[in-house]
Amino acid sequence: MPLLVLKSTRLMWVRLAALVFTCVAFSVASSGGAVVDSIASWSIFCWAFSFAGTLLVVVVELMGLHSCTPVAWVDFPIIFACYALLLCLSASIIFLLYLLKGQTVHSKVQDHWIASTAFSCLATVAYFVEVSLIRAQPDKASGYMVTIPGLLKVCEIFVANLIFVFISDPVSYDSHSALKWCMAVYCICFIISAGIIVRCIAGCTECQPFRNIHSAYTLLAVTMYLSATIIWPIFTFDSRYSESSSRPASCQYYHGLCPWDKLVAVAVLTTLNFLIYLADLAFIARQWWTDYTSQVHW
């Protein structure tokens, strides 16, 4: 029977702090924040998901259940901490800039929003410290996920998640076949990148076929995202293909982001993910070159 193993380490205290901060953030926002918008609901999901995952990590670590988990536990905490860091960071920005922008609601509701944002920022700091502590301890993580490409893979999936949030509310990719291609790019790259992360959790990253497939996929993803980076702005902001070439005057009356602002957000995030994939490809090319030169010298 598993026993409770109390480990008074800095890493455990940081995880407990993140657990408290995320719990307070989503509890305050959901109980008294009067949140009805889908983007705001995304923020609450970020905090709730981070809380649940952190609770799982803490329970497994305290009870010594590593051998009972169906995954390679050594990489799971850092993968989740990276996602939680990005989720809480995005939730902090959304609640601060999106919900508090030009609001005239009752001050008590605003107080709930401000409190949630403050605890979300604290959770972001806690997860950043957790990732730093894990990377500083070789026995806490190994293999692909402690490398820069591994962390970039987490960022790629996270940015794709944000794109899905903005592109689906309202649906903004069905007006032209070129925009549907962009949506296909986001979905295909997201699914394959998620599959790579799953292989990392399963501990199947050391074989040569994985490296070859990963390298080929990253090159393909760079090409696909480059096309989406060019196509999306043209077919959403060019007056020849779209009626939304300039920001409508009605946007100033919107609660938060209007549909045109979300189109801009998708364009910016598409460019950002292209740059992340490009950086990923550069690290892979550097690794291939290092391996090649070492073989030549040998």
Coordinates of C-alpha atoms in Angstrom, one line a residue:
M1 CA 0.0 0.0 0.0
P2 CA 1.5 3.4 -0.9
L3 CA 2.7 5.5 2.0
L4 CA 2.6 9.2 2.2
V5 CA 6.2 10.5 1.8
L6 CA 6.6 14.1 3.0
K7 CA 9.5 15.7 1.1
S8 CA 10.2 19.2 2.3
T9 CA 12.0 20.3 -0.8
R10 CA 11.9 23.6 -2.7
L11 CA 10.3 21.9 -5.6
M12 CA 7.5 20.5 -3.5
W13 CA 6.8 23.9 -1.8
V14 CA 6.7 25.6 -5.2
R15 CA 4.2 23.1 -6.4
L16 CA 2.0 23.5 -3.3
A17 CA 2.2 27.3 -3.8
A18 CA 1.0 26.9 -7.5
L19 CA -1.7 24.6 -6.2
V20 CA -3.0 27.3 -3.9
F21 CA -2.7 30.1 -6.3
T22 CA -4.6 28.4 -9.2
C23 CA -7.3 27.1 -6.8
V24 CA -7.9 30.7 -5.5
A25 CA -7.8 32.1 -9.0
F26 CA -10.5 29.9 -10.6
S27 CA -12.6 29.8 -7.4
V28 CA -12.8 33.6 -7.1
A29 CA -13.4 34.1 -10.8
S30 CA -16.1 31.5 -11.0
S31 CA -17.9 32.3 -7.8
G32 CA -18.2 36.1 -8.0
G33 CA -16.7 37.3 -11.3
A34 CA -19.9 37.2 -13.3
V35 CA -18.0 35.5 -16.2
V36 CA -20.2 34.7 -19.2
D37 CA -17.8 35.2 -22.1
S38 CA -16.2 32.3 -23.8
I39 CA -12.8 33.8 -23.8
A40 CA -13.1 34.4 -20.1
S41 CA -14.3 30.9 -19.6
W42 CA -11.0 29.8 -21.3
S43 CA -9.1 31.6 -18.5
I44 CA -11.1 29.7 -15.8
F45 CA -10.4 26.5 -17.6
C46 CA -6.6 27.3 -17.6
W47 CA -6.6 27.7 -13.9
A48 CA -8.8 24.7 -13.2
F49 CA -6.7 22.5 -15.5
S50 CA -3.4 23.7 -14.0
F51 CA -4.8 23.1 -10.5
A52 CA -6.0 19.5 -11.3
G53 CA -2.7 18.6 -13.0
T54 CA -0.6 20.0 -10.2
L55 CA -2.7 18.1 -7.7
L56 CA -2.0 14.9 -9.6
V57 CA 1.7 15.6 -9.6
V58 CA 1.8 16.4 -5.9
V59 CA -0.2 13.3 -5.0
V60 CA 2.0 11.0 -7.1
E61 CA 5.2 12.6 -5.7
L62 CA 4.0 12.4 -2.0
M63 CA 2.7 8.9 -2.2
G64 CA 5.5 7.5 -4.3
L65 CA 3.2 6.2 -7.1
H66 CA 5.8 6.7 -9.9
S67 CA 6.0 3.0 -10.7
C68 CA 2.2 2.8 -10.9
T69 CA 1.7 5.4 -13.6
P70 CA 1.3 4.3 -17.2
V71 CA 3.6 6.9 -18.5
A72 CA 7.3 7.8 -18.2
W73 CA 6.9 9.9 -15.1
V74 CA 10.3 11.5 -15.2
D75 CA 9.3 13.8 -18.0
F76 CA 5.6 14.3 -17.2
P77 CA 6.1 17.0 -14.4
I78 CA 8.2 19.3 -16.6
I79 CA 5.8 18.9 -19.5
F80 CA 2.8 19.8 -17.4
A81 CA 4.6 22.6 -15.6
C82 CA 5.5 24.2 -19.0
Y83 CA 1.9 24.0 -20.1
A84 CA 0.6 25.3 -16.8
L85 CA 3.1 28.2 -17.0
L86 CA 1.8 29.2 -20.5
L87 CA -1.8 28.6 -19.6
C88 CA -1.6 30.8 -16.5
L89 CA 0.3 33.5 -18.3
S90 CA -2.3 33.7 -21.1
A91 CA -5.1 33.7 -18.5
S92 CA -3.4 36.6 -16.7
I93 CA -3.1 38.6 -19.9
I94 CA -6.7 37.9 -20.9
F95 CA -8.2 38.8 -17.6
L96 CA -6.1 41.9 -17.3
L97 CA -6.5 43.3 -20.8
Y98 CA -9.7 41.7 -22.0
L99 CA -12.2 41.7 -19.1
L100 CA -11.0 44.8 -17.3
K101 CA -11.0 47.0 -20.5
G102 CA -13.5 49.8 -20.2
Q103 CA -15.7 48.0 -17.7
T104 CA -18.4 49.9 -15.8
V105 CA -19.8 46.9 -13.8
H106 CA -20.2 46.8 -10.1
S107 CA -16.9 47.3 -8.2
K108 CA -17.2 44.0 -6.3
V109 CA -17.2 42.1 -9.6
Q110 CA -14.1 44.0 -10.7
D111 CA -12.5 43.1 -7.3
H112 CA -13.0 39.4 -8.1
W113 CA -11.4 39.8 -11.5
I114 CA -8.5 41.7 -10.1
A115 CA -7.9 39.1 -7.4
S116 CA -8.1 36.3 -9.9
T117 CA -5.6 38.1 -12.1
A118 CA -3.2 38.7 -9.2
F119 CA -3.3 35.0 -8.1
S120 CA -2.9 34.0 -11.8
C121 CA 0.3 36.0 -12.0
L122 CA 1.6 34.4 -8.8
A123 CA 0.8 31.0 -10.2
T124 CA 2.7 31.9 -13.4
V125 CA 5.8 32.8 -11.3
A126 CA 5.4 29.6 -9.3
Y127 CA 5.3 27.4 -12.5
F128 CA 8.3 29.3 -13.9
V129 CA 10.3 28.6 -10.8
E130 CA 9.2 24.9 -10.9
V131 CA 10.4 24.5 -14.5
S132 CA 13.7 26.2 -13.6
L133 CA 14.2 23.9 -10.6
I134 CA 13.4 20.8 -12.6
R135 CA 15.8 21.7 -15.4
A136 CA 18.5 22.4 -12.8
Q137 CA 18.2 18.8 -11.4
P138 CA 19.2 16.2 -13.9
D139 CA 17.5 13.4 -11.9
K140 CA 14.1 15.2 -12.2
A141 CA 13.9 15.1 -16.0
S142 CA 15.8 13.5 -18.8
G143 CA 15.8 13.2 -22.5
Y144 CA 14.0 15.3 -25.1
M145 CA 11.8 17.4 -22.8
V146 CA 14.7 19.1 -21.1
T147 CA 16.2 20.3 -24.4
I148 CA 15.3 23.6 -26.1
P149 CA 13.4 21.8 -29.0
G150 CA 11.4 19.9 -26.4
L151 CA 10.3 23.2 -24.7
L152 CA 9.6 24.7 -28.1
K153 CA 7.3 21.8 -28.9
V154 CA 5.3 22.7 -25.8
C155 CA 5.1 26.4 -27.0
E156 CA 4.0 25.2 -30.5
I157 CA 1.0 23.3 -29.1
F158 CA 0.1 26.1 -26.7
V159 CA 0.1 28.8 -29.4
A160 CA -2.1 26.5 -31.6
N161 CA -4.6 26.2 -28.7
L162 CA -4.8 30.0 -28.5
I163 CA -5.4 30.1 -32.3
F164 CA -8.3 27.7 -31.9
V165 CA -9.8 29.8 -29.2
F166 CA -9.8 33.0 -31.3
I167 CA -10.6 31.4 -34.7
S168 CA -13.7 29.6 -33.5
D169 CA -15.5 32.4 -31.7
P170 CA -16.9 33.4 -34.1
V171 CA -16.0 30.9 -36.8
S172 CA -13.7 32.9 -39.1
Y173 CA -12.2 30.3 -41.5
D174 CA -15.2 29.2 -43.6
S175 CA -15.5 32.3 -45.8
H176 CA -12.8 31.2 -48.3
S177 CA -11.0 27.9 -49.2
A178 CA -7.7 29.5 -48.5
L179 CA -8.7 30.2 -44.9
K180 CA -9.8 26.6 -44.6
W181 CA -6.3 25.6 -45.6
C182 CA -4.9 27.7 -42.8
M183 CA -7.3 25.9 -40.4
A184 CA -6.0 22.6 -41.8
V185 CA -2.4 23.8 -41.1
Y186 CA -3.2 24.6 -37.5
C187 CA -5.0 21.2 -36.9
I188 CA -2.4 19.0 -38.7
C189 CA 0.6 20.6 -36.9
F190 CA -1.2 20.5 -33.6
I191 CA -2.1 16.8 -33.9
I192 CA 1.4 15.8 -34.9
S193 CA 3.1 17.9 -32.3
A194 CA 0.7 16.5 -29.6
G195 CA 1.7 13.0 -30.8
I196 CA 5.3 13.8 -30.3
I197 CA 4.6 15.0 -26.8
V198 CA 2.7 11.7 -26.1
R199 CA 5.7 9.7 -27.4
C200 CA 7.9 11.7 -25.0
I201 CA 5.6 10.9 -22.1
A202 CA 5.6 7.2 -23.2
G203 CA 9.4 7.3 -23.2
C204 CA 9.9 6.6 -26.9
T205 CA 12.2 9.4 -28.0
E206 CA 15.7 7.8 -28.1
C207 CA 15.3 5.7 -31.3
Q208 CA 16.7 7.0 -34.6
P209 CA 13.4 6.7 -36.5
F210 CA 11.9 9.2 -34.0
R211 CA 14.6 11.7 -34.7
N212 CA 14.2 11.3 -38.5
I213 CA 10.4 11.7 -38.4
H214 CA 10.6 14.6 -36.0
S215 CA 13.1 16.4 -38.3
A216 CA 11.1 15.8 -41.4
Y217 CA 7.9 16.9 -39.7
T218 CA 9.4 20.1 -38.4
L219 CA 10.6 21.1 -41.9
L220 CA 7.1 20.4 -43.2
A221 CA 5.5 22.4 -40.3
V222 CA 7.7 25.4 -41.1
T223 CA 6.6 25.3 -44.7
M224 CA 3.0 24.9 -43.8
Y225 CA 3.0 27.7 -41.3
L226 CA 4.9 30.0 -43.7
S227 CA 2.0 29.5 -46.1
A228 CA -0.6 30.2 -43.4
T229 CA 1.4 33.3 -42.2
I230 CA 1.1 34.7 -45.8
I231 CA -2.4 33.5 -46.7
W232 CA -4.3 34.5 -43.5
P233 CA -3.7 38.2 -43.6
I234 CA -4.3 38.4 -47.3
F235 CA -7.7 36.7 -47.2
T236 CA -8.9 38.4 -44.0
F237 CA -7.7 42.0 -44.4
D238 CA -7.3 42.5 -48.2
S239 CA -10.4 44.3 -49.5
R240 CA -10.3 42.2 -52.7
Y241 CA -11.2 39.0 -50.6
S242 CA -12.7 40.3 -47.4
E243 CA -15.0 43.0 -46.1
S244 CA -13.0 43.4 -43.0
S245 CA -10.0 45.3 -44.4
S246 CA -10.2 47.9 -41.6
R247 CA -11.3 47.9 -38.0
P248 CA -15.0 48.5 -37.8
A249 CA -16.2 51.5 -35.7
S250 CA -18.5 49.1 -33.8
C251 CA -15.4 47.4 -32.2
Q252 CA -15.2 50.2 -29.7
Y253 CA -18.5 49.2 -28.2
Y254 CA -17.6 45.5 -27.8
H255 CA -17.0 43.8 -24.5
G256 CA -13.4 42.9 -24.9
L257 CA -12.2 41.8 -28.3
C258 CA -14.4 42.2 -31.3
P259 CA -14.4 39.7 -34.3
W260 CA -11.9 41.9 -36.2
D261 CA -9.5 42.0 -33.2
K262 CA -9.6 38.2 -33.1
L263 CA -8.7 38.0 -36.7
V264 CA -5.6 40.1 -35.9
A265 CA -4.8 37.9 -33.0
V266 CA -4.9 34.8 -35.2
A267 CA -2.5 36.5 -37.7
V268 CA -0.1 37.5 -34.9
L269 CA -0.2 34.0 -33.3
T270 CA 0.3 32.3 -36.7
T271 CA 3.4 34.4 -37.2
L272 CA 4.6 33.6 -33.7
N273 CA 4.1 29.9 -34.2
F274 CA 6.0 30.0 -37.5
L275 CA 8.9 31.6 -35.7
I276 CA 8.8 29.0 -33.0
Y277 CA 8.8 26.2 -35.6
L278 CA 11.6 27.9 -37.4
A279 CA 13.7 28.1 -34.2
D280 CA 12.9 24.4 -33.6
L281 CA 14.1 23.5 -37.1
A282 CA 17.3 25.6 -36.5
F283 CA 18.1 23.6 -33.3
I284 CA 17.5 20.3 -35.1
A285 CA 19.7 21.4 -38.0
R286 CA 22.4 22.4 -35.5
Q287 CA 22.2 19.0 -33.8
W288 CA 22.4 17.1 -37.1
W289 CA 25.4 19.2 -38.1
T290 CA 27.1 18.5 -34.7
D291 CA 26.5 14.7 -35.1
Y292 CA 27.8 14.8 -38.7
T293 CA 31.0 16.7 -37.9
S294 CA 31.7 14.4 -34.9
Q295 CA 31.4 11.4 -37.2
V296 CA 33.7 13.0 -39.8
H297 CA 36.4 13.7 -37.1
W298 CA 36.1 10.2 -35.8

